[in-house]
Short mmCIF file of C-alpha atoms in Angstrom, two decimals:
data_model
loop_
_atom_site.label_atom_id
_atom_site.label_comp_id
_atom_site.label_asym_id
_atom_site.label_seq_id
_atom_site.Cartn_x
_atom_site.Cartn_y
_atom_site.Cartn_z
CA UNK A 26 104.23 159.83 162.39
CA UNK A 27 100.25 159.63 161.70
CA UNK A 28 101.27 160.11 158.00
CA UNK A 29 104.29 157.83 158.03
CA UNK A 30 101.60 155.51 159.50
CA UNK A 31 99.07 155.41 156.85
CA UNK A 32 101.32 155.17 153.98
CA UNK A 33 103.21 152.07 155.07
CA UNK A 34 99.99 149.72 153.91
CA UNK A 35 100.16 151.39 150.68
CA UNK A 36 103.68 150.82 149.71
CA UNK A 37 103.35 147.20 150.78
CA UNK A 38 99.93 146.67 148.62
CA UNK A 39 102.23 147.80 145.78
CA UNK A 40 104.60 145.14 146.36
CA UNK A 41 102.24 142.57 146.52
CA UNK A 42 100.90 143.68 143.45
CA UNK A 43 104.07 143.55 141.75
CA UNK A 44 105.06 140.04 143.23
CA UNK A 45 101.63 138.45 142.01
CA UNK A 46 102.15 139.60 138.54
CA UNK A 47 103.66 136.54 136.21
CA UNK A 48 106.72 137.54 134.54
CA UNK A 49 106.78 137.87 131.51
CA UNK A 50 108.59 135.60 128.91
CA UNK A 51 111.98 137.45 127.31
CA UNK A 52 111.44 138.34 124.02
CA UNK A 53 113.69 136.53 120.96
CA UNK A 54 116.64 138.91 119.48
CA UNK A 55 115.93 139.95 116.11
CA UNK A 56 119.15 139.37 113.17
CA UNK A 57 120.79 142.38 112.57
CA UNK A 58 120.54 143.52 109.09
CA UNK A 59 124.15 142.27 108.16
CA UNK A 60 123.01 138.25 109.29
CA UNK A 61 120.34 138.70 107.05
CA UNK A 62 122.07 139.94 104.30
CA UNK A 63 124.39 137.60 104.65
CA UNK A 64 121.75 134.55 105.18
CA UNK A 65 120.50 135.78 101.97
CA UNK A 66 116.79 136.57 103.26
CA UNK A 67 116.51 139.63 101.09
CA UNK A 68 116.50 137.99 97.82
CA UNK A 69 113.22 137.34 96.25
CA UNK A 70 112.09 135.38 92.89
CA UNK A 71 112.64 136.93 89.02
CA UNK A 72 110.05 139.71 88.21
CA UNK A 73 108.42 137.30 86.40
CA UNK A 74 107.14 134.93 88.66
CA UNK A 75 105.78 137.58 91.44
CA UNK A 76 102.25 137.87 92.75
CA UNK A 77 100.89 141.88 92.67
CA UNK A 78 99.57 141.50 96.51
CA UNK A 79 103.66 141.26 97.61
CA UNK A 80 103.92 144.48 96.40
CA UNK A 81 104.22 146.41 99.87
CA UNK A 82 106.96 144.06 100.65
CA UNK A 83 109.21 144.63 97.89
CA UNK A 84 111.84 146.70 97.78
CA UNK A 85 113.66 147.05 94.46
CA UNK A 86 114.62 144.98 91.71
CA UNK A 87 118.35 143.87 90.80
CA UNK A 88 118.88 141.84 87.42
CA UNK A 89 115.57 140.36 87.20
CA UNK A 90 114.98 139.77 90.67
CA UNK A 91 112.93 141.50 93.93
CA UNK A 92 114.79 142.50 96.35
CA UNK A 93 112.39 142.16 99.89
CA UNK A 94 111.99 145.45 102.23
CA UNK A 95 113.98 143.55 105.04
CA UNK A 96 112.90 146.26 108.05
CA UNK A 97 109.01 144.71 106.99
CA UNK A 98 110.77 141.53 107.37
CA UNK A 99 111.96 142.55 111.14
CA UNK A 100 109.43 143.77 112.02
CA UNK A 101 106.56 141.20 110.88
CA UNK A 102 109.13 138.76 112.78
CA UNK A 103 108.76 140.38 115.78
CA UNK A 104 104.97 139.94 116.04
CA UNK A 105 105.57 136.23 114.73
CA UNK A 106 107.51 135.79 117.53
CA UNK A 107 105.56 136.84 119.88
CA UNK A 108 102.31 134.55 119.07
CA UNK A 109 104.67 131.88 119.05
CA UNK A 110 105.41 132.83 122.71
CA UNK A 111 101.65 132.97 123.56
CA UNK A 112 101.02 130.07 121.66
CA UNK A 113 103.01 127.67 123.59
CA UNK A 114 102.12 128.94 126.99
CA UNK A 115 98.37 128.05 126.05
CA UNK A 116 98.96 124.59 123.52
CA UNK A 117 100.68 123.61 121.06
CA UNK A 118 102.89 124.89 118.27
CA UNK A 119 102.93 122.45 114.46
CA UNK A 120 105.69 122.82 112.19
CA UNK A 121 105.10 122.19 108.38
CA UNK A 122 107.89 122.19 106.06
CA UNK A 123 107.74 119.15 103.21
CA UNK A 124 110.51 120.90 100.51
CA UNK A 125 113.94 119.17 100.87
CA UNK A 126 115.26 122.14 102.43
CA UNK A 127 113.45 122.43 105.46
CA UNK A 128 112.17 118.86 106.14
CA UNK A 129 115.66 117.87 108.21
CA UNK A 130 115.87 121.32 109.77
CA UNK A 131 112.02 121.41 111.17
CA UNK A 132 112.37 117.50 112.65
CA UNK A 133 115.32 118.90 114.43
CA UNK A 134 114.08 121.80 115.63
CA UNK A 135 110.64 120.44 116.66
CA UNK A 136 112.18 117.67 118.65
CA UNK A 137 114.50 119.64 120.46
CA UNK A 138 111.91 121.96 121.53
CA UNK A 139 108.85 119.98 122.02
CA UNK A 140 106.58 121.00 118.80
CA UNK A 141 105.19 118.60 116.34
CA UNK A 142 106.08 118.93 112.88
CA UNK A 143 105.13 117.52 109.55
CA UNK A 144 108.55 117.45 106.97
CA UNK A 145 107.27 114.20 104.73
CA UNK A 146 103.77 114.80 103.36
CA UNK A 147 101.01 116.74 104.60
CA UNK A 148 98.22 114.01 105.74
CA UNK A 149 94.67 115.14 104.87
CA UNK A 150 92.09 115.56 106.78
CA UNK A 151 94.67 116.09 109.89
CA UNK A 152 92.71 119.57 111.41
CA UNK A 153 89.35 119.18 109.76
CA UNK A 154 89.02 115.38 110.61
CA UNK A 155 91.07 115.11 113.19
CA UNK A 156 89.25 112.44 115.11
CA UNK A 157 90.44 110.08 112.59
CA UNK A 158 94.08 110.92 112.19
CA UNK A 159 94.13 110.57 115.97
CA UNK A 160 92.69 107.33 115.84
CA UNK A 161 95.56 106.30 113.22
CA UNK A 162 98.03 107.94 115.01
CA UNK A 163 96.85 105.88 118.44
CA UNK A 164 97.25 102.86 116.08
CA UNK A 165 100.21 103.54 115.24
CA UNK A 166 102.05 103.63 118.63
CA UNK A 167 100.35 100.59 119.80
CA UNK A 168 101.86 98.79 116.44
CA UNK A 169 105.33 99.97 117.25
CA UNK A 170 104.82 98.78 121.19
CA UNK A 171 103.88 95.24 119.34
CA UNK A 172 106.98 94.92 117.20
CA UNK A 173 109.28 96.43 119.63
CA UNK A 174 108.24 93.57 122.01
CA UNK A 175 108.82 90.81 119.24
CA UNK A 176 105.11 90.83 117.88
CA UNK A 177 104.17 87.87 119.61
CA UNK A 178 101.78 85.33 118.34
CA UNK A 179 102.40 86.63 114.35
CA UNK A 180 104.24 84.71 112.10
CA UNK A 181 107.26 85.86 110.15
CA UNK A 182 105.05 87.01 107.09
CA UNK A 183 102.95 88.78 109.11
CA UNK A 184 106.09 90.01 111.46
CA UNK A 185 107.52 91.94 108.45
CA UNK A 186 103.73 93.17 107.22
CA UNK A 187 103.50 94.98 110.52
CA UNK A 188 106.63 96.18 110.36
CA UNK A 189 106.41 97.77 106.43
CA UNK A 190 102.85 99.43 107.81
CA UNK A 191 104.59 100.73 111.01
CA UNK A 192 107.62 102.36 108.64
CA UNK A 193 104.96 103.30 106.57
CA UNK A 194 102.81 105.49 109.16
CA UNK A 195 106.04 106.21 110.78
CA UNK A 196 106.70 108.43 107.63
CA UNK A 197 102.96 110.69 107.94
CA UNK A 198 102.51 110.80 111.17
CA UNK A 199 106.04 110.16 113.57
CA UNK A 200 106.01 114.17 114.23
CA UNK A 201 102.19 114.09 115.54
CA UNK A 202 102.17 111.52 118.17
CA UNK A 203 100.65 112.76 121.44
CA UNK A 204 98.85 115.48 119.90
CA UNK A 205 95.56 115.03 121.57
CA UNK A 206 94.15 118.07 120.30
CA UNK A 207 94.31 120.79 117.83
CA UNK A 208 97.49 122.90 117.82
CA UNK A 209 97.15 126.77 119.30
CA UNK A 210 99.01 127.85 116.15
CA UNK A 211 100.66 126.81 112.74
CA UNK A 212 104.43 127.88 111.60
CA UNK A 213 104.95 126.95 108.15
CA UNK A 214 107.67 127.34 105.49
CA UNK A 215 106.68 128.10 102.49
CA UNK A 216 102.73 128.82 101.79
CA UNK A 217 102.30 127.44 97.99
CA UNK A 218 103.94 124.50 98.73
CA UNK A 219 102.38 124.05 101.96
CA UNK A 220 98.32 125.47 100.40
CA UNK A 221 96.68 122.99 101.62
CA UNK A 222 97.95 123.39 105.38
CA UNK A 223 96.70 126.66 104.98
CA UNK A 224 93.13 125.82 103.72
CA UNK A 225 92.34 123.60 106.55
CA UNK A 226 93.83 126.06 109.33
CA UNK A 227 91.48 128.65 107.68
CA UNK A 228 88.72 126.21 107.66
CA UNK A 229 89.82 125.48 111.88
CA UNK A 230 90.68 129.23 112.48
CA UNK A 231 94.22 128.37 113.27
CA UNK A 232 96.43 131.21 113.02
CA UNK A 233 99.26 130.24 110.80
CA UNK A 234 102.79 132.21 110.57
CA UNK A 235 104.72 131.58 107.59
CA UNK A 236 107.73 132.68 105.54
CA UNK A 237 105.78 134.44 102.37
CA UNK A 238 108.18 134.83 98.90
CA UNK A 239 107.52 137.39 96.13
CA UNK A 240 105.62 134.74 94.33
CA UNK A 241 103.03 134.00 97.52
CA UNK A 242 99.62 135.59 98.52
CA UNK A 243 99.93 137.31 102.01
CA UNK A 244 96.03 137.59 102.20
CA UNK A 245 95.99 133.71 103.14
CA UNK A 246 98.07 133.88 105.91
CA UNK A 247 97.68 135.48 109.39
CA UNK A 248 100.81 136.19 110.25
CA UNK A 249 102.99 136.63 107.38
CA UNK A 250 107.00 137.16 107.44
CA UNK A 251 108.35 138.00 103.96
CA UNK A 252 111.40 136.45 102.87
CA UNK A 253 113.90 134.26 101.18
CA UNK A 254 112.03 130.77 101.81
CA UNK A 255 113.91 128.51 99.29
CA UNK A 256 117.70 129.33 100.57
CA UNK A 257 118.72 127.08 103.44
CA UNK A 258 120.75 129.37 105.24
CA UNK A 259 117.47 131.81 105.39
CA UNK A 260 115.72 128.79 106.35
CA UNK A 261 117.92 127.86 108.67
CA UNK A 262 118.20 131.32 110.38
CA UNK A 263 114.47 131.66 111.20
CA UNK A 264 114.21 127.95 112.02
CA UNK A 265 116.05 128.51 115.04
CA UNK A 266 114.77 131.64 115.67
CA UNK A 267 110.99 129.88 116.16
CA UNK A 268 113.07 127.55 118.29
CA UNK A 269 113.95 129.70 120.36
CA UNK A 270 110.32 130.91 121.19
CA UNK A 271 109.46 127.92 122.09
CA UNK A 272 111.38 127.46 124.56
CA UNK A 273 110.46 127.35 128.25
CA UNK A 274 107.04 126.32 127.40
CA UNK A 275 104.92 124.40 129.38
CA UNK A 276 103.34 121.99 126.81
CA UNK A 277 106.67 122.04 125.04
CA UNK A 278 108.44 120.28 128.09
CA UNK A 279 105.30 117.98 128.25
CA UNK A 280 105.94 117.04 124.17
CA UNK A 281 109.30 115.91 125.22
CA UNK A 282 108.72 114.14 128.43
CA UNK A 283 106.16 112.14 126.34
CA UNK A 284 108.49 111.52 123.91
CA UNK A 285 111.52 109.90 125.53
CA UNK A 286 108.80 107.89 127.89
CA UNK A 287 107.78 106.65 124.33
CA UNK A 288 110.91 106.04 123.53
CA UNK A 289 112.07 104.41 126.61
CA UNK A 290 109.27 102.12 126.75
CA UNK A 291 110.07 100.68 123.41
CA UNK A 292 113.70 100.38 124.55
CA UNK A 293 112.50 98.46 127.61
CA UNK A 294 110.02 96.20 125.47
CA UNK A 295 112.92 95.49 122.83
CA UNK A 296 115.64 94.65 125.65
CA UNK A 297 113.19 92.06 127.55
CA UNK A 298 112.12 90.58 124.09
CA UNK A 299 116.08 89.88 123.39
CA UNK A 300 116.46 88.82 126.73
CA UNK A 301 113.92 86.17 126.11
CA UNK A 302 114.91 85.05 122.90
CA UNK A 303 118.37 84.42 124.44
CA UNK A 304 117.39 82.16 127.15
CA UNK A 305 115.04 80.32 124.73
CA UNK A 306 117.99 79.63 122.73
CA UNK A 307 119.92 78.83 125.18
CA UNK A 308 117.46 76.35 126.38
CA UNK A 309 117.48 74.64 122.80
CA UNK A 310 120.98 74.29 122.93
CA UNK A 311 121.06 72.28 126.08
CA UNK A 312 118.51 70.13 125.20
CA UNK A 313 120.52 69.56 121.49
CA UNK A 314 123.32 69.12 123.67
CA UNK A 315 121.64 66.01 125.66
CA UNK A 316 120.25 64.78 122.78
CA UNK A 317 123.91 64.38 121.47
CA UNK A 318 125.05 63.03 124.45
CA UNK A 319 122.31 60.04 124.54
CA UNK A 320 123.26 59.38 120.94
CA UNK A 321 127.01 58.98 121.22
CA UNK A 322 126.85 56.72 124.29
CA UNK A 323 128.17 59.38 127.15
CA UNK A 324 125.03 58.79 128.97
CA UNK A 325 124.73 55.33 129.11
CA UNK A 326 127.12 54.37 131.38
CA UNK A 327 125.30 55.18 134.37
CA UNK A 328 121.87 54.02 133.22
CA UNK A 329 123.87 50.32 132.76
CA UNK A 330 125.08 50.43 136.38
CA UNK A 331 122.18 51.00 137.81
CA UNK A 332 120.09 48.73 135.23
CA UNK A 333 122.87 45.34 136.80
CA UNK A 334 122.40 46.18 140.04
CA UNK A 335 118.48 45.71 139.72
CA UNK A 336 118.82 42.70 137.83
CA UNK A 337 121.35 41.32 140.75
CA UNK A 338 119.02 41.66 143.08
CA UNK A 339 116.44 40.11 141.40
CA UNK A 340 117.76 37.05 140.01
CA UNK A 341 119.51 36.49 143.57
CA UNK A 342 116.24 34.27 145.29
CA UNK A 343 116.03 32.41 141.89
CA UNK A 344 119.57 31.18 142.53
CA UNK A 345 118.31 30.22 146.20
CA UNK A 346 115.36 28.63 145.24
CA UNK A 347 117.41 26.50 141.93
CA UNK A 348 119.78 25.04 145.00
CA UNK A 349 117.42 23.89 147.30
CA UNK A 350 115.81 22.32 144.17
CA UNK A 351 119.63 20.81 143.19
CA UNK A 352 119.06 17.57 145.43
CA UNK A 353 115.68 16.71 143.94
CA UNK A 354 117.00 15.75 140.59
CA UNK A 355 118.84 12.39 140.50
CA UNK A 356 122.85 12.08 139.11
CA UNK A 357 121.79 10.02 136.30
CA UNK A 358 119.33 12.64 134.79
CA UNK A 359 121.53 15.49 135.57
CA UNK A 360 125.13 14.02 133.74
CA UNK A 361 123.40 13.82 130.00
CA UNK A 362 122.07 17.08 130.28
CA UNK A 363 125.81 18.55 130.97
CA UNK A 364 127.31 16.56 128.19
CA UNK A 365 124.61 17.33 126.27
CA UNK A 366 125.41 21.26 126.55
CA UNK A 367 128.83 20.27 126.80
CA UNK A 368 128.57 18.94 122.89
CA UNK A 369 126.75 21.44 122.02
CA UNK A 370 129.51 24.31 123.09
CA UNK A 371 132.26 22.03 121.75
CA UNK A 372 129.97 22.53 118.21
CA UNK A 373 129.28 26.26 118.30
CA UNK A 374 133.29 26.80 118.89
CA UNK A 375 134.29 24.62 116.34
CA UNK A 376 132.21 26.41 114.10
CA UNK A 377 133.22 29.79 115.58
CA UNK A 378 136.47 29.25 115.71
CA UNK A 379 136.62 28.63 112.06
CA UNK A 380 136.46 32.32 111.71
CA UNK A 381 133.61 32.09 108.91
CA UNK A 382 130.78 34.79 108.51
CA UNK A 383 127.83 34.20 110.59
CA UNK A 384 125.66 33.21 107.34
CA UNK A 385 128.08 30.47 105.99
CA UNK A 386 128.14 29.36 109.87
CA UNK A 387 124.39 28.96 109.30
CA UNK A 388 124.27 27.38 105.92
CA UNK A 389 127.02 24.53 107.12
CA UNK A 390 124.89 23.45 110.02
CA UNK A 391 121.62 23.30 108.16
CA UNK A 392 123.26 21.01 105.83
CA UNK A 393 124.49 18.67 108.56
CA UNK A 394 127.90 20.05 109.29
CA UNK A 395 128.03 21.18 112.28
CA UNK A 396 131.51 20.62 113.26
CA UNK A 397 135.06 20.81 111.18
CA UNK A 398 136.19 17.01 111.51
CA UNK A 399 132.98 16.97 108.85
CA UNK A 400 133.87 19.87 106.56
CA UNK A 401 137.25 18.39 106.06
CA UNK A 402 136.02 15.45 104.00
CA UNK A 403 134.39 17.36 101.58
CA UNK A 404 135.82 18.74 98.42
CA UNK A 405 135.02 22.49 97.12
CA UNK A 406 132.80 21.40 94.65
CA UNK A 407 131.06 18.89 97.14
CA UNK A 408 130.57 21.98 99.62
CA UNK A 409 129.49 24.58 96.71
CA UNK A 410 126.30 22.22 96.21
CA UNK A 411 125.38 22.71 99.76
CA UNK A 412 122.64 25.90 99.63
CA UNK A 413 123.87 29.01 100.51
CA UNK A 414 127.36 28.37 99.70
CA UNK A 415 129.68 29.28 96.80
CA UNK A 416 132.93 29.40 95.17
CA UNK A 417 133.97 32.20 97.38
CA UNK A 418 132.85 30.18 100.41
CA UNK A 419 134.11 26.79 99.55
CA UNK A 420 137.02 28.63 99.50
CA UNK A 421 137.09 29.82 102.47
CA UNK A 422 136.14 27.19 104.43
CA UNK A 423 138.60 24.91 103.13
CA UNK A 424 141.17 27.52 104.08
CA UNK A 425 139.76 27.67 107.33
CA UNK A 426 139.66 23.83 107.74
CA UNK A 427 143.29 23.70 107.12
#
């Protein structure tokens, strides 16, 4: 029982022990040799164009061409693999892969998994001055916050400046936003193409893991895997193969959360913008549409009303006071003055009545004939010597006379 006793702490130490210790991340399946044969991994260049350090990696020849020891292959994949693992649980993984095979493949595969990649051009300068890309890259996403929310306060030339520069940058440096810092490791394609990559990892002492061809130099790279690196289906194959150690990783998930944030703050910025723009626009078409309304009349209907009623009111205690003034002025003064507009009326109809334009009416009464018992004496050629008045005219108004 004593016994039993004492070695009950000691199993349960052991447990604890086993509970604190992290699990550890499942390892990637390695290709059997049939997918790689049939990915085509194991072909290499012509004899011709081979570099003597890729020597321990070759195989045979067949027709011309090196044929790559594919167990080296699976096996230098399997430590790959592994730094990739460790890699992401400490930073950040960058893909580089600028030949038109890989660029489409490494976007995808970096986005998905929450890497950074480079498929366009390799910017200079990005690990050994890195202060300064950042500072571009910074630039950048501020720029595409600006045109996404209309680019206020710019006008159009300047509108479509910003947004050539921000498809410009877009182009160098769209797989490095939010990479504050340098990246724990490097996976790239194909080391000639990508040499300079390499140099400035060296220069940084970033590991770099890369898919080596007969023609390469393994000494430059730290983890080489060698292989078929111009076919796209051996691209392809260990593409989604680095995917698939970076999975689960905690700056990985962080890439992407930063990502669609990005993403869904531009969304947001471009929405509101649209939303604006529509109500302005709909504000300029109401006004238009009142402005149209005031110039065809529709308006002024009401605006008369009210204008007659004021002028009623107004003129209403002049007619008071011009009746209680009515008595003051005798009958004799007041009879001339209503024959005297009563002539006068008797004149202007005449005239009107006549049915002659308003400048012949005019030209008649500043000759003296001002009403038609006067215009019928006179003869066309008597009337066309009266100013203002001619042939036409005469005519007229002896038509009109009759």
């Amino acid at each position: 029982m004593a016994e039993a006793k004492k070695a009950a702490p000691v199993k349960g130490a052991q447990a604890v022990q086993t509970e604190a210790a992290a699990p550890k991340k499942a390892k990637v399946q390695i290709p059997s040799l049939d997918e790689f044969l049939n990915a085509g991994v194991h072909f290499g260049h012509r004899t011709s164009r081979w570099h003597p350090k890729m020597q321990q990696y070759i195989y045979t020849s067949r027709n011309g061409v090196h044929i790559i020891d594919l167990v080296k292959t699976m096996q230098m994949l399997d430590t790959a693999l592994e730094k990739i693992q460790d890699a992401v649980e400490k930073g950040s993984v960058l893909f580089v892969g600028t030949k038109g095979q890989a660029a489409t493949l490494v976007q995808n595969i970096a986005i998905e998994n929450g890497a950074f990649y480079i498929n366009n051009r390799w910017p200079g300068g990005l690990f050994t001055n890195f202060s300064m890309i950042k500072k571009s890259v910074d630039k950048l996403v501020s720029m595409e916050e600006q045109l996404a929310a209309g680019a206020q306060g710019l006008v159009k030339k300047e509108q479509l400046m910003l947004a050539r520069d921000v498809e410009r940058l877009n182009k160098l440096y769209s797989g490095i936003k939010f990479m504050d810092r340098l990246p724990e490791l490097v996976v790239v394609i194909d080391s000639k193409v990508e040499m300079n990559t390499i140099r400035e990892a060296a220069n940084m002492k970033i590991p770099v893991v890369a898919l080596i061809d007969t023609n390469c130099d393994p000494e430059l790279v730290t983890y080489p895997i060698p292989a078929n690196d111009d076919s796209i289906k051996s691209i392809r194959l260990f593409i989604e193969l680095f995917g698939k150690a970076l999975k689960g990783g905690k700056r990985s998930e962080a890439v992407i959360s930063l990502r669609q944030s990005h993403e869904a703050k531009l969304h947001a910025l471009s929405t509101e913008f649209e939303r604006e723009t529509e109500r302005k626009a709909a504000m300029e078409e109401q006004d238009r549409e009142k402005l149209k309304r005031m110039r065809t009349g529709e308006a002024v209907p009401e605006v008369t009303k009210a204008s007659v009623v004021r002028v009623v009111k107004k003129e209403a205690p002049k007619a008071e006071v011009a009746k209680a003034e009515k008595p003051k002025v005798s009958p004799k003064a007041a009879k001339p003055k209503k024959a005297a507009v009563k002539k006068e009326t008797e004149k202007a109809s005449a005239l009107g009545d006549l049915g002659l334009p308003a400048r012949t009416v005019k030209a008649l009464e500043a000759a003296g004939y001002s009403t038609a018992a006067k215009i019928k004496k006179l003869s066309a050629e008597q009337l066309m010597d009266i100013k203002g008045i001619g042939e036409k005219a005469a005519k007229d108004i002896l038509k009109a006379v009759k």
